[in-house]
Amino acid sequence: MRDHSNRSAGRPTLEEVAARAGVGRGTVSRVVNGSAQVSPKARKLVQDAIEDLGYVPNRAARALVTQRTDSIALVVFESGERFFAEPFFGRIVQSVSSVLVARNLQMVLMIAQAPEERRQLEGYLTRQHVDGALLLSLHGDDPLPALLEERGVPTVRVGRPVHPEPVSFVDADNRGGARAAVSYLREQGRRCIATITGPMDMAPGVARYQGYRDVVGDGPAAAGDFGEISGAMAMEWLLTNYPQLDAVFAASDMMAAGALRVLRRAGRRVPEDVAVIGFDDSVIARHTDPPLTSVYQPVEQMGQETVRLLLAKLDGEEPVERETVMPTRLILRGSA
Amino acid sequence: MRDHSNRSAGRPTLEEVAARAGVGRGTVSRVVNGSAQVSPKARKLVQDAIEDLGYVPNRAARALVTQRTDSIALVVFESGERFFAEPFFGRIVQSVSSVLVARNLQMVLMIAQAPEERRQLEGYLTRQHVDGALLLSLHGDDPLPALLEERGVPTVRVGRPVHPEPVSFVDADNRGGARAAVSYLREQGRRCIATITGPMDMAPGVARYQGYRDVVGDGPAAAGDFGEISGAMAMEWLLTNYPQLDAVFAASDMMAAGALRVLRRAGRRVPEDVAVIGFDDSVIARHTDPPLTSVYQPVEQMGQETVRLLLAKLDGEEPVERETVMPTRLILRGSA
DNA sequence: TCGGACCGCGGGAGCGCTCTCGGCATTCCG
DNA sequence: CGGAATGCCGAGAGCGCTCCCGCGGTCCGA
């Protein structure tokens, strides 16, 4: 970008590059797009001209003719509050970003909280605007994935749908992770293991609850919403109704943290009197007192895998829907 | 979007809408863009046709002629680790997003960590691709803001530059916040107040340190990098060299959390023996033991204000550079 | 009654690119 | 040595939109 010896003040066009290199537009286009049908001599000429002029292809013009936008939407259906609080999202965003950057695709982040935003988003998610969409943190039986698929917008979601759906997804083994956590409690000799569940309109909530049930079958359960307050309230309820409990499996670290607070206030020692295990292995797990034993999920790998699935769809045009479930791992700390 | 009675399988074009409404292309364009120069009758006709056909304007075609992309880059210069850990980013992203959505602009999130990503990003940030850029968490004297400004890409940064620069920015009153925290410690009768600083190549690190100096002048200081580990290490060093200290001001909550751990291990009671104050008022501040007194900054307002500044630049074409500093507030909890 | 201002509108031009097709060299084979 | 195959290239067409020019009609003041 040094020699701006062209009439227009703006950036140079392909045509100008061609003129400078003494070749036709087609040849420049071929070079830019890495076609093999160019002689070494012409290629060199063009590359020099591009270098001299500081040419950058115009995305809009390209998109107009190729019908591809080279951008991918990452859609998060989440209230502001949770989006702040959960490192999970940050990590997903980060890992998705790194893969997309490597492929020269731009990541358009869309956060849908309010209903109007949701509506606007639906109008936006078109092949006109994005080549594909990554859906994060869907609630209940959201019709959006189906709608997008119908519109021909390739879609992959993070997290298993509550009810089976013909859309690819990547998920952590929530059920297995919960099972491992609760089994561990049992192996430690805990007799009365309770659970604090997540919201039942979200797949992780359901799956973690099922994992718990796989092991205990009939233990006491209280419902939460993944948030801290709800964890505290659930814990209070559990203590009142099942004072004999000696272990708690919470479906999120936030709820576990809330439970920890209540337990301490009630004079129960953790882990001596009551063992506690959370889920997510988030930062706060390392900052509670005692540090929280928690179920780790490979968030970064999940993010990367999700993008890979989507890109495969875009490239291959293969309408194969796939399900990928990644293993979880119990991280032992002081609370259990 | 029901009647697809046109030849092409794809989405309807402006031309098709015009044909259906029995008007010219120009009129449809005027309606779509909200021009006043349209008779109510024609407008109705066009609106109905748009409705029937499910017409959505083609962004690429529009961009090609208007030379605007209707998208804004949000650039985060941060290693993966910090991006995960700090809710700050999530909150900024969220608040920025909400403003942009309302204006029908798309937010392109770019995370630059690795040097190659950084290089690629520089190539990307052109008027060809984005209308403007929001810069987050810049380190040292990054030349990027100046480069962008020179290229004609309107830019606003979050966080004051280390050295004065002719680029608009929005920042929290880091210095004032630090001053308030340290003054509070002094008012509580603390005699020997130490500080754990952030990295000195980042403006918040410097400003919070200055705020501390404004009050104490000659107190003991140890350097950290905003991360927890560094906080713990700094605390160890301080305890060794200044065992008489009875208060610590840490420039981030993470570092304060690390310090808390070390203090407990050293047998110091908080806040009885040593008072601790952090900065950011992040989630973890509520989960340490004891809960952390911390300096709150209005992150959401900062995000919104930043976008507003940028949009003003875009609209007004006024090359006015502005500095906005938002107030901070001390949130009292158990640790001080 | 007539000229001009003004409003609403249609349609040509052109944004910068890719795709495709045909043409010219060059090479290779029979 | 002729014709076909091959490699490389130039340029026309067209993607869907906005911008702008100019036309016809209406309304008003002279």
XYZ file of C-alpha atoms (C1' of nucleotides) in Angstrom:
732
model
C 0.000 0.000 0.000
C 2.206 2.792 -1.132
C 1.631 3.780 -4.712
C -1.764 5.310 -5.075
C -1.251 6.581 -8.564
C -4.785 5.951 -9.671
C -7.539 8.417 -10.201
C -9.818 7.154 -7.460
C -8.973 8.059 -3.916
C -10.427 4.763 -2.738
C -8.777 1.411 -2.742
C -7.608 -0.061 -6.030
C -9.898 -2.409 -7.894
C -9.154 -5.631 -9.637
C -9.337 -3.775 -12.900
C -6.590 -1.406 -11.854
C -4.411 -4.271 -10.799
C -4.955 -5.873 -14.197
C -4.020 -2.684 -16.005
C -0.871 -2.295 -13.982
C 0.162 -5.894 -14.486
C -0.663 -5.678 -18.159
C -3.046 -8.613 -18.062
C -6.789 -9.119 -18.150
C -9.181 -9.064 -15.216
C -9.675 -12.782 -15.442
C -6.036 -13.479 -14.822
C -5.924 -11.314 -11.760
C -8.998 -13.019 -10.422
C -7.395 -16.388 -11.001
C -4.281 -15.388 -9.153
C -6.202 -13.972 -6.237
C -8.246 -17.127 -5.942
C -5.327 -19.454 -6.331
C -6.288 -21.055 -9.627
C -3.657 -23.262 -11.258
C -4.432 -22.018 -14.756
C -1.933 -19.183 -14.635
C 1.565 -19.111 -16.041
C 4.327 -18.397 -13.536
C 5.223 -15.266 -15.438
C 1.731 -13.803 -15.344
C 1.334 -14.773 -11.720
C 4.460 -12.911 -10.752
C 3.349 -9.856 -12.666
C 0.007 -9.849 -10.935
C 1.417 -10.468 -7.482
C 3.763 -7.543 -7.870
C 0.964 -5.288 -8.995
C -1.149 -6.372 -6.042
C 1.729 -5.679 -3.715
C 2.423 -2.268 -5.215
C -1.158 -1.150 -5.158
C -2.021 -2.709 -1.818
C -4.985 -4.342 -3.414
C -7.591 -5.965 -1.181
C -10.504 -7.756 -2.836
C -13.889 -6.196 -2.275
C -15.894 -8.588 -0.222
C -19.263 -7.217 -1.230
C -18.592 -7.501 -4.928
C -17.405 -11.024 -4.519
C -20.336 -11.979 -2.358
C -22.709 -10.545 -4.896
C -21.614 -12.942 -7.576
C -20.598 -15.998 -5.600
C -23.651 -15.879 -3.378
C -21.461 -16.561 -0.404
C -20.847 -14.074 2.335
C -17.890 -15.752 4.021
C -19.405 -15.083 7.348
C -20.812 -17.368 9.990
C -23.284 -16.405 12.673
C -22.696 -17.445 16.234
C -26.034 -17.112 17.949
C -26.371 -17.107 21.714
C -29.828 -17.381 23.185
C -29.159 -16.136 26.593
C -30.065 -13.420 29.005
C -27.382 -10.907 29.674
C -26.905 -12.160 33.176
C -25.939 -15.681 32.298
C -23.826 -14.613 29.391
C -21.733 -12.547 31.797
C -21.508 -15.052 34.511
C -20.694 -18.239 32.651
C -17.173 -18.570 31.363
C -18.553 -21.344 29.211
C -19.670 -18.876 26.569
C -16.414 -17.017 26.477
C -14.545 -20.206 25.927
C -16.825 -21.373 23.169
C -16.666 -18.023 21.425
C -12.927 -18.021 21.663
C -12.440 -21.496 20.258
C -14.928 -20.936 17.473
C -13.221 -17.714 16.571
C -9.802 -19.264 16.250
C -11.005 -21.863 13.770
C -12.923 -19.350 11.695
C -10.041 -16.916 11.525
C -7.809 -19.652 10.184
C -10.320 -20.179 7.398
C -10.694 -16.518 6.681
C -14.298 -16.429 7.680
C -15.795 -13.713 9.755
C -17.699 -14.446 12.899
C -20.848 -12.488 13.451
C -21.906 -12.661 17.062
C -25.582 -12.343 17.760
C -27.013 -12.279 21.230
C -30.737 -12.794 21.411
C -32.270 -11.920 24.713
C -35.303 -9.730 24.300
C -38.192 -11.000 22.164
C -37.762 -8.182 19.650
C -34.134 -9.048 19.255
C -35.185 -12.601 18.706
C -37.573 -11.574 15.966
C -35.054 -9.391 14.255
C -32.568 -12.196 14.370
C -34.922 -14.548 12.602
C -35.257 -12.115 9.785
C -31.558 -11.758 9.595
C -30.482 -15.372 9.452
C -30.687 -15.853 5.704
C -28.300 -17.069 3.088
C -28.185 -13.453 2.048
C -26.358 -12.607 5.216
C -24.523 -15.652 6.496
C -23.251 -18.894 5.065
C -24.127 -20.845 8.149
C -25.078 -20.596 11.792
C -23.837 -21.936 15.100
C -26.552 -22.085 17.727
C -25.688 -21.875 21.380
C -27.742 -22.406 24.488
C -31.125 -22.999 22.953
C -34.076 -23.312 25.285
C -36.887 -25.812 25.131
C -38.057 -26.875 21.720
C -36.926 -23.840 19.853
C -38.195 -23.995 16.280
C -35.291 -21.970 14.975
C -32.937 -24.795 13.954
C -35.650 -26.388 11.857
C -36.570 -23.055 10.331
C -33.004 -22.365 9.331
C -32.517 -25.791 7.889
C -35.645 -25.263 5.838
C -34.338 -21.961 4.591
C -31.192 -23.678 3.492
C -28.954 -22.114 6.108
C -26.564 -24.830 7.286
C -26.784 -25.105 11.027
C -25.037 -26.857 13.872
C -25.964 -26.513 17.485
C -23.965 -26.804 20.641
C -25.892 -28.940 23.062
C -28.249 -31.801 22.419
C -31.830 -30.843 21.576
C -34.400 -31.656 24.226
C -36.322 -33.689 21.692
C -34.623 -35.407 18.756
C -34.259 -33.115 15.782
C -32.643 -33.510 12.385
C -29.898 -30.990 13.069
C -26.245 -31.737 13.786
C -25.054 -31.039 17.248
C -22.047 -31.285 19.485
C -22.505 -31.898 23.156
C -20.667 -32.868 26.287
C -21.546 -36.137 27.935
C -23.638 -34.455 30.583
C -25.386 -37.588 31.645
C -22.167 -39.572 31.933
C -20.494 -36.742 33.823
C -23.315 -36.536 36.309
C -23.255 -40.290 36.706
C -19.528 -40.221 37.393
C -19.926 -37.495 39.987
C -22.726 -39.214 41.842
C -21.018 -42.602 41.646
C -17.978 -41.042 43.192
C -20.041 -39.731 46.084
C -21.506 -43.160 46.604
C -18.090 -44.792 46.522
C -16.972 -42.389 49.206
C -19.629 -43.933 51.377
C -22.260 -41.220 51.158
C -25.637 -42.581 52.073
C -28.098 -39.815 51.283
C -27.198 -38.009 48.098
C -29.412 -35.120 46.983
C -29.347 -33.172 43.742
C -30.017 -29.614 42.704
C -31.146 -29.681 39.093
C -30.899 -27.187 36.275
C -33.909 -25.929 34.346
C -35.841 -28.778 32.806
C -36.419 -26.947 29.537
C -32.750 -27.177 28.745
C -31.054 -30.361 27.659
C -28.094 -30.107 30.017
C -30.497 -29.695 32.903
C -32.363 -32.815 31.921
C -29.288 -34.893 31.110
C -27.498 -34.114 34.335
C -30.601 -35.005 36.245
C -30.873 -38.281 34.393
C -27.252 -39.075 35.183
C -28.050 -38.536 38.832
C -31.084 -40.768 38.603
C -29.032 -43.462 36.910
C -27.148 -43.875 40.156
C -29.508 -42.964 42.972
C -32.889 -43.715 41.545
C -34.925 -42.205 44.366
C -32.848 -39.473 46.025
C -34.178 -36.036 46.948
C -34.109 -33.422 44.201
C -34.718 -29.680 44.190
C -35.036 -27.550 41.080
C -32.784 -24.620 40.226
C -32.040 -22.567 37.147
C -28.229 -22.866 37.050
C -27.910 -19.549 38.875
C -26.424 -19.050 42.284
C -29.486 -17.773 44.086
C -31.524 -20.698 42.930
C -28.839 -23.020 44.260
C -29.011 -21.434 47.674
C -32.778 -21.644 47.768
C -32.775 -25.250 46.680
C -30.226 -26.086 49.336
C -32.372 -24.522 52.015
C -35.325 -26.515 50.918
C -33.303 -29.709 50.887
C -31.921 -29.117 54.385
C -35.367 -28.541 55.737
C -36.879 -31.596 54.157
C -33.946 -33.976 54.198
C -31.786 -32.949 57.149
C -30.071 -36.320 57.054
C -28.446 -35.713 53.633
C -24.691 -36.109 53.484
C -23.960 -35.214 49.855
C -25.237 -32.886 47.151
C -24.718 -33.001 43.411
C -25.464 -29.606 41.862
C -25.951 -29.348 38.106
C -23.821 -26.203 37.900
C -20.960 -24.628 39.811
C -22.948 -21.501 40.423
C -25.674 -23.445 42.153
C -23.084 -25.432 44.061
C -21.568 -22.170 45.267
C -24.966 -21.048 46.507
C -25.442 -24.378 48.237
C -22.044 -24.088 49.880
C -23.004 -20.763 51.397
C -26.223 -22.138 52.816
C -24.504 -25.213 54.195
C -21.950 -23.152 55.997
C -24.587 -20.914 57.455
C -26.445 -24.010 58.632
C -23.336 -25.181 60.418
C -22.651 -28.163 58.190
C -19.025 -28.777 57.465
C -17.980 -29.446 53.877
C -16.900 -32.073 53.037
C -16.981 -33.740 56.467
C -20.746 -33.507 57.028
C -21.900 -32.890 53.497
C -19.951 -33.469 50.291
C -20.691 -31.185 47.341
C -19.979 -31.614 43.653
C -20.697 -29.055 40.952
C -20.682 -29.087 37.186
C -18.725 -27.054 34.595
C -15.397 -26.742 36.339
C -15.669 -22.995 35.962
C -13.338 -20.443 37.519
C -15.496 -19.984 40.548
C -14.976 -23.649 41.415
C -11.457 -22.732 42.384
C -12.563 -19.853 44.557
C -15.202 -21.292 46.779
C -14.443 -22.471 50.276
C -13.599 -25.273 50.138
C -12.678 -25.456 46.448
C -15.360 -27.240 44.533
C -15.058 -30.702 43.083
C -16.648 -30.388 39.673
C -17.277 -32.069 36.343
C -15.094 -30.733 33.557
C -16.292 -30.551 29.985
C -13.911 -29.984 27.089
C -15.390 -26.688 26.043
C -12.673 -25.670 23.609
C -12.800 -28.955 21.768
C -16.553 -28.673 21.601
C -16.297 -25.260 20.020
C -13.787 -26.388 17.462
C -15.668 -29.529 16.633
C -18.845 -27.556 16.118
C -17.220 -25.318 13.558
C -15.638 -28.244 11.818
C -19.006 -29.883 11.440
C -20.464 -26.716 10.008
C -17.620 -26.182 7.584
C -17.947 -29.755 6.392
C -21.575 -29.053 5.645
C -20.694 -25.908 3.744
C -17.956 -27.471 1.702
C -19.227 -30.934 1.089
C -22.810 -30.046 0.497
C -23.399 -33.373 2.154
C -26.581 -33.045 4.116
C -25.352 -35.506 6.701
C -26.489 -34.720 10.190
C -24.114 -35.808 12.860
C -24.068 -36.044 16.610
C -20.831 -35.705 18.499
C -20.660 -36.294 22.211
C -17.474 -35.422 24.037
C -16.350 -36.984 27.283
C -16.437 -35.207 30.624
C -14.099 -35.682 33.586
C -14.450 -35.333 37.315
C -12.011 -32.831 38.809
C -11.398 -33.539 42.483
C -11.003 -30.638 44.870
C -11.786 -30.105 48.506
C -15.567 -30.249 48.568
C -15.997 -33.982 48.034
C -42.553 -15.546 2.713
C -45.075 -17.826 1.170
C -45.557 -17.160 -2.491
C -42.499 -18.192 -4.381
C -43.991 -17.878 -7.799
C -40.855 -16.627 -9.461
C -38.506 -18.470 -11.721
C -35.486 -18.364 -9.452
C -35.379 -20.735 -6.534
C -33.469 -18.162 -4.520
C -34.856 -15.236 -2.681
C -36.799 -12.581 -4.549
C -34.966 -9.517 -5.795
C -35.933 -5.919 -5.700
C -36.809 -6.177 -9.358
C -39.293 -8.930 -8.697
C -40.900 -6.921 -5.968
C -41.191 -4.003 -8.339
C -42.808 -6.163 -10.991
C -45.303 -7.572 -8.545
C -46.186 -4.169 -7.162
C -46.424 -2.734 -10.635
C -43.899 -0.002 -9.943
C -40.307 0.745 -10.846
C -37.197 -0.421 -9.040
C -36.535 3.042 -7.757
C -39.804 3.198 -5.916
C -39.235 -0.087 -4.188
C -35.798 1.066 -3.161
C -37.263 4.258 -1.765
C -39.815 2.368 0.257
C -37.241 -0.041 1.609
C -34.992 2.788 2.631
C -37.729 4.863 4.145
C -37.614 7.781 1.751
C -40.412 10.299 2.058
C -40.698 10.738 -1.691
C -43.272 7.995 -2.144
C -47.026 8.319 -2.419
C -49.010 6.409 0.199
C -50.603 4.358 -2.526
C -47.343 3.208 -4.042
C -45.924 2.557 -0.629
C -48.767 0.284 0.273
C -48.446 -1.583 -2.995
C -44.761 -2.129 -2.449
C -45.137 -3.131 1.165
C -47.686 -5.749 0.236
C -45.465 -7.140 -2.472
C -42.552 -7.296 -0.063
C -44.703 -9.083 2.437
C -46.022 -11.555 -0.107
C -42.651 -12.379 -1.535
C -40.788 -12.354 1.741
C -38.300 -9.992 0.242
C -35.069 -9.323 2.110
C -32.612 -6.819 0.648
C -29.315 -8.264 -0.480
C -26.684 -6.866 1.760
C -23.819 -7.463 -0.630
C -25.449 -5.665 -3.504
C -26.250 -2.725 -1.315
C -22.787 -2.619 0.145
C -21.297 -2.681 -3.317
C -22.924 0.550 -4.285
C -23.155 2.404 -0.995
C -19.614 1.548 0.042
C -20.879 0.757 3.496
C -20.918 -2.694 4.960
C -23.201 -2.083 7.911
C -20.913 -4.020 10.116
C -18.722 -3.013 13.000
C -15.690 -4.876 14.246
C -15.262 -5.498 17.931
C -11.622 -6.330 18.383
C -10.314 -7.914 21.553
C -6.580 -8.083 22.041
C -6.390 -10.719 24.646
C -5.037 -14.138 25.302
C -7.598 -16.878 25.511
C -7.064 -17.260 29.196
C -8.029 -13.785 30.216
C -10.882 -13.612 27.798
C -12.383 -16.624 29.545
C -11.749 -15.552 33.024
C -12.840 -11.932 32.979
C -16.538 -11.303 32.941
C -15.631 -7.799 31.912
C -15.382 -8.809 28.276
C -18.648 -10.672 28.256
C -20.417 -7.669 29.655
C -18.865 -5.290 27.157
C -19.675 -7.570 24.265
C -23.209 -7.909 25.451
C -23.841 -4.211 25.849
C -22.221 -3.362 22.541
C -24.279 -5.993 20.834
C -27.563 -4.665 22.116
C -26.911 -1.192 20.785
C -25.755 -2.436 17.398
C -28.720 -4.743 16.967
C -31.047 -1.836 17.561
C -29.336 0.004 14.739
C -29.377 -2.992 12.444
C -25.650 -3.262 12.322
C -23.839 -6.514 12.554
C -21.130 -7.068 15.088
C -18.072 -8.892 13.883
C -16.094 -10.217 16.810
C -12.391 -10.581 16.298
C -10.100 -12.021 18.904
C -6.440 -11.406 18.292
C -4.134 -13.465 20.390
C -1.473 -15.134 18.285
C 0.817 -12.882 16.237
C -0.395 -14.391 12.958
C -3.960 -13.655 13.942
C -2.890 -10.177 14.705
C -1.346 -9.762 11.272
C -4.353 -11.159 9.528
C -6.550 -8.823 11.476
C -4.623 -5.798 10.340
C -5.167 -6.806 6.762
C -8.814 -7.250 7.420
C -9.682 -3.993 9.114
C -10.446 -1.938 6.027
C -13.365 0.111 4.921
C -13.970 -2.700 2.490
C -14.937 -4.933 5.369
C -16.172 -2.846 8.240
C -17.582 0.623 8.740
C -15.789 1.101 12.013
C -13.941 -0.607 14.810
C -14.206 -0.893 18.564
C -10.885 -1.714 20.197
C -10.765 -3.520 23.492
C -7.937 -4.246 25.865
C -5.041 -2.836 23.903
C -1.576 -3.360 25.287
C 1.236 -0.875 25.488
C 1.522 1.602 22.665
C -0.231 -0.414 20.062
C 0.053 1.358 16.701
C -3.201 -0.097 15.466
C -5.560 2.745 16.415
C -3.418 5.229 14.561
C -3.121 2.932 11.571
C -6.866 2.530 11.362
C -7.513 6.195 11.694
C -5.069 6.793 8.885
C -6.836 4.257 6.727
C -10.071 6.065 7.335
C -11.624 3.421 9.531
C -13.448 5.226 12.334
C -12.241 3.881 15.630
C -13.073 4.141 19.303
C -11.255 2.344 22.043
C -12.331 1.143 25.441
C -9.719 2.142 27.927
C -7.458 5.139 27.967
C -4.286 4.860 25.893
C -1.069 4.629 27.865
C 0.235 7.667 26.045
C -2.060 10.354 24.664
C -3.329 9.526 21.212
C -5.747 11.238 18.862
C -8.353 8.520 19.102
C -11.633 8.665 20.989
C -11.927 6.472 24.015
C -14.231 5.556 26.841
C -12.792 4.552 30.138
C -13.682 3.986 33.760
C -12.233 6.274 36.352
C -9.612 3.752 37.375
C -7.486 6.225 39.205
C -10.380 7.687 41.131
C -11.664 4.242 41.987
C -8.320 3.167 43.327
C -8.062 6.367 45.285
C -11.462 5.791 46.824
C -10.561 2.246 47.813
C -7.278 3.172 49.404
C -8.767 6.206 51.139
C -11.400 3.958 52.616
C -8.721 1.662 53.997
C -6.980 4.617 55.532
C -10.196 5.921 57.043
C -10.708 2.546 58.648
C -7.492 3.159 60.480
C -5.168 0.971 58.452
C -1.595 2.001 58.927
C 0.421 0.005 56.434
C -1.407 -0.324 53.122
C 0.273 -2.322 50.355
C -0.776 -2.688 46.730
C -0.592 -5.411 44.130
C -0.446 -3.730 40.755
C -1.568 -4.783 37.306
C 0.749 -4.909 34.309
C 2.390 -1.573 33.695
C 2.009 -1.808 29.935
C -1.734 -1.445 30.298
C -3.476 1.764 31.152
C -5.733 0.351 33.876
C -2.688 -1.116 35.575
C -0.960 2.236 35.561
C -4.009 4.273 36.553
C -4.940 2.080 39.487
C -1.400 2.237 40.704
C -1.419 6.016 40.433
C -4.647 6.159 42.400
C -2.981 4.166 45.125
C 0.013 6.474 45.086
C -2.240 9.498 45.310
C -3.179 8.370 48.789
C -0.217 6.481 50.199
C 2.715 7.949 48.414
C 5.303 5.529 49.661
C 3.581 2.243 50.487
C 4.920 -1.165 49.478
C 3.969 -2.368 45.997
C 4.336 -5.707 44.222
C 3.711 -6.261 40.541
C 1.150 -8.674 39.144
C -0.510 -9.245 35.789
C -4.191 -9.157 36.843
C -4.205 -12.969 37.080
C -4.764 -14.952 40.226
C -1.434 -16.710 40.414
C 0.403 -13.443 40.131
C -1.709 -12.082 42.971
C -0.738 -14.964 45.205
C 2.916 -14.608 44.399
C 2.859 -10.874 44.981
C 1.159 -11.403 48.328
C 3.828 -13.847 49.404
C 6.503 -11.396 48.519
C 4.727 -8.622 50.416
C 4.282 -10.745 53.531
C 7.923 -11.642 53.517
C 9.172 -8.101 53.071
C 6.475 -6.142 54.902
C 5.100 -8.472 57.577
C 3.633 -5.499 59.395
C 1.135 -4.688 56.616
C -2.519 -4.488 57.637
C -4.207 -3.789 54.306
C -3.837 -4.650 50.627
C -5.313 -2.982 47.602
C -5.187 -5.331 44.599
C -5.722 -3.925 41.117
C -8.022 -6.799 40.153
C -10.381 -9.195 41.875
C -8.484 -12.164 40.551
C -5.283 -10.989 42.168
C -7.164 -10.176 45.358
C -8.493 -13.730 45.395
C -4.972 -15.070 45.089
C -3.862 -12.776 47.884
C -6.718 -13.947 50.080
C -5.580 -17.537 49.714
C -2.046 -16.720 50.666
C -3.138 -14.627 53.643
C -5.248 -17.424 54.999
C -2.449 -19.907 54.600
C -0.191 -17.505 56.443
C -2.629 -17.408 59.317
C -3.703 -13.798 58.847
C -7.360 -13.153 59.437
C -9.259 -11.075 56.897
C -10.362 -8.415 57.572
C -9.282 -8.375 61.226
C -5.519 -8.602 60.636
C -5.385 -7.566 57.013
C -8.060 -5.791 54.992
C -8.264 -6.551 51.270
C -9.904 -4.628 48.439
C -10.063 -5.732 44.823
C -11.058 -4.076 41.589
C -13.747 -4.893 38.983
C -16.515 -6.152 41.233
C -16.568 -9.359 39.219
C -18.550 -12.471 40.080
C -15.721 -14.038 41.958
C -15.757 -11.132 44.391
C -18.954 -12.608 45.775
C -17.481 -16.070 46.119
C -14.271 -15.541 47.978
C -14.026 -16.030 51.721
C -14.701 -13.495 53.008
C -16.553 -11.820 50.135
C -14.384 -9.223 48.538
C -14.839 -5.494 48.849
C -14.219 -4.226 45.349
C -14.394 -1.252 43.016
C -17.293 -1.385 40.610
C -17.079 0.055 37.117
C -20.173 0.632 34.982
C -19.206 -1.811 32.283
C -22.505 -1.857 30.460
C -22.686 1.897 30.240
C -19.135 1.963 29.003
C -19.975 -0.477 26.233
C -23.008 1.501 25.172
C -21.221 4.797 25.291
C -18.425 3.439 23.176
C -20.775 2.403 20.422
C -22.603 5.701 20.583
C -19.361 7.545 20.072
C -18.505 5.383 17.103
C -21.909 5.776 15.526
C -21.708 9.517 15.926
C -18.448 9.433 14.030
C -19.983 7.352 11.280
C -23.059 9.478 10.908
C -21.796 12.931 11.496
C -18.551 12.604 9.648
C -17.344 14.918 12.355
C -13.793 13.949 13.091
C -14.178 15.002 16.687
C -12.177 12.909 19.106
C -13.707 12.606 22.500
C -12.751 11.215 25.862
C -15.388 9.889 28.193
C -14.556 8.817 31.699
C -17.191 7.059 33.726
C -17.365 7.010 37.519
C -16.505 3.982 39.628
C -17.957 3.004 42.992
C -16.674 1.123 45.988
C -18.778 -1.940 46.859
C -18.364 -2.910 50.481
C -18.277 -6.568 51.407
C -16.583 -8.575 54.134
C -12.947 -8.210 53.260
C -12.441 -4.605 54.273
C -53.971 31.320 -19.508
C -49.440 30.195 -19.063
C -44.730 29.446 -17.030
C -42.274 27.481 -13.508
C -41.672 25.037 -9.123
C -42.327 20.782 -7.209
C -43.614 16.078 -6.374
C -43.565 11.243 -7.549
C -41.790 8.082 -10.376
C -39.180 4.949 -13.997
C -35.198 3.278 -15.672
C -30.164 3.674 -17.245
C -25.700 3.382 -15.428
C -22.526 1.367 -12.780
C -20.512 -0.458 -8.075
C -16.222 -4.680 -8.308
C -16.196 -9.016 -8.787
C -16.555 -14.150 -10.871
C -17.783 -17.164 -14.491
C -17.779 -18.750 -18.824
C -16.737 -19.018 -23.393
C -14.083 -18.558 -27.263
C -9.523 -17.598 -29.260
C -4.802 -17.939 -29.891
C -0.390 -20.450 -29.110
C 1.821 -24.255 -28.295
C 2.421 -29.069 -28.037
C 1.680 -33.735 -29.184
C 0.179 -37.513 -31.763
C -0.519 -40.303 -35.857
C 3.208 -32.308 -41.632
C -1.804 -31.775 -40.535
C -5.157 -31.852 -37.052
C -6.507 -32.439 -32.381
C -5.635 -31.667 -27.743
C -4.036 -28.656 -24.313
C -2.706 -24.470 -21.738
C -3.339 -19.824 -20.922
C -5.670 -15.766 -21.413
C -9.070 -11.654 -22.451
C -13.375 -9.820 -22.194
C -18.601 -9.890 -22.116
C -22.304 -10.695 -19.140
C -24.444 -10.194 -15.085
C -24.960 -10.610 -9.716
C -28.868 -6.967 -6.920
C -28.702 -2.788 -5.480
C -28.563 2.707 -5.197
C -28.058 6.987 -7.423
C -29.418 10.240 -10.407
C -31.404 12.198 -14.383
C -35.295 13.502 -16.573
C -40.281 13.007 -17.589
C -45.081 13.883 -16.794
C -48.534 15.689 -13.897
C -50.296 19.077 -10.430
C -50.599 23.361 -8.330
C -49.876 28.077 -7.788
C -48.872 32.929 -8.773
C -48.557 36.245 -12.316
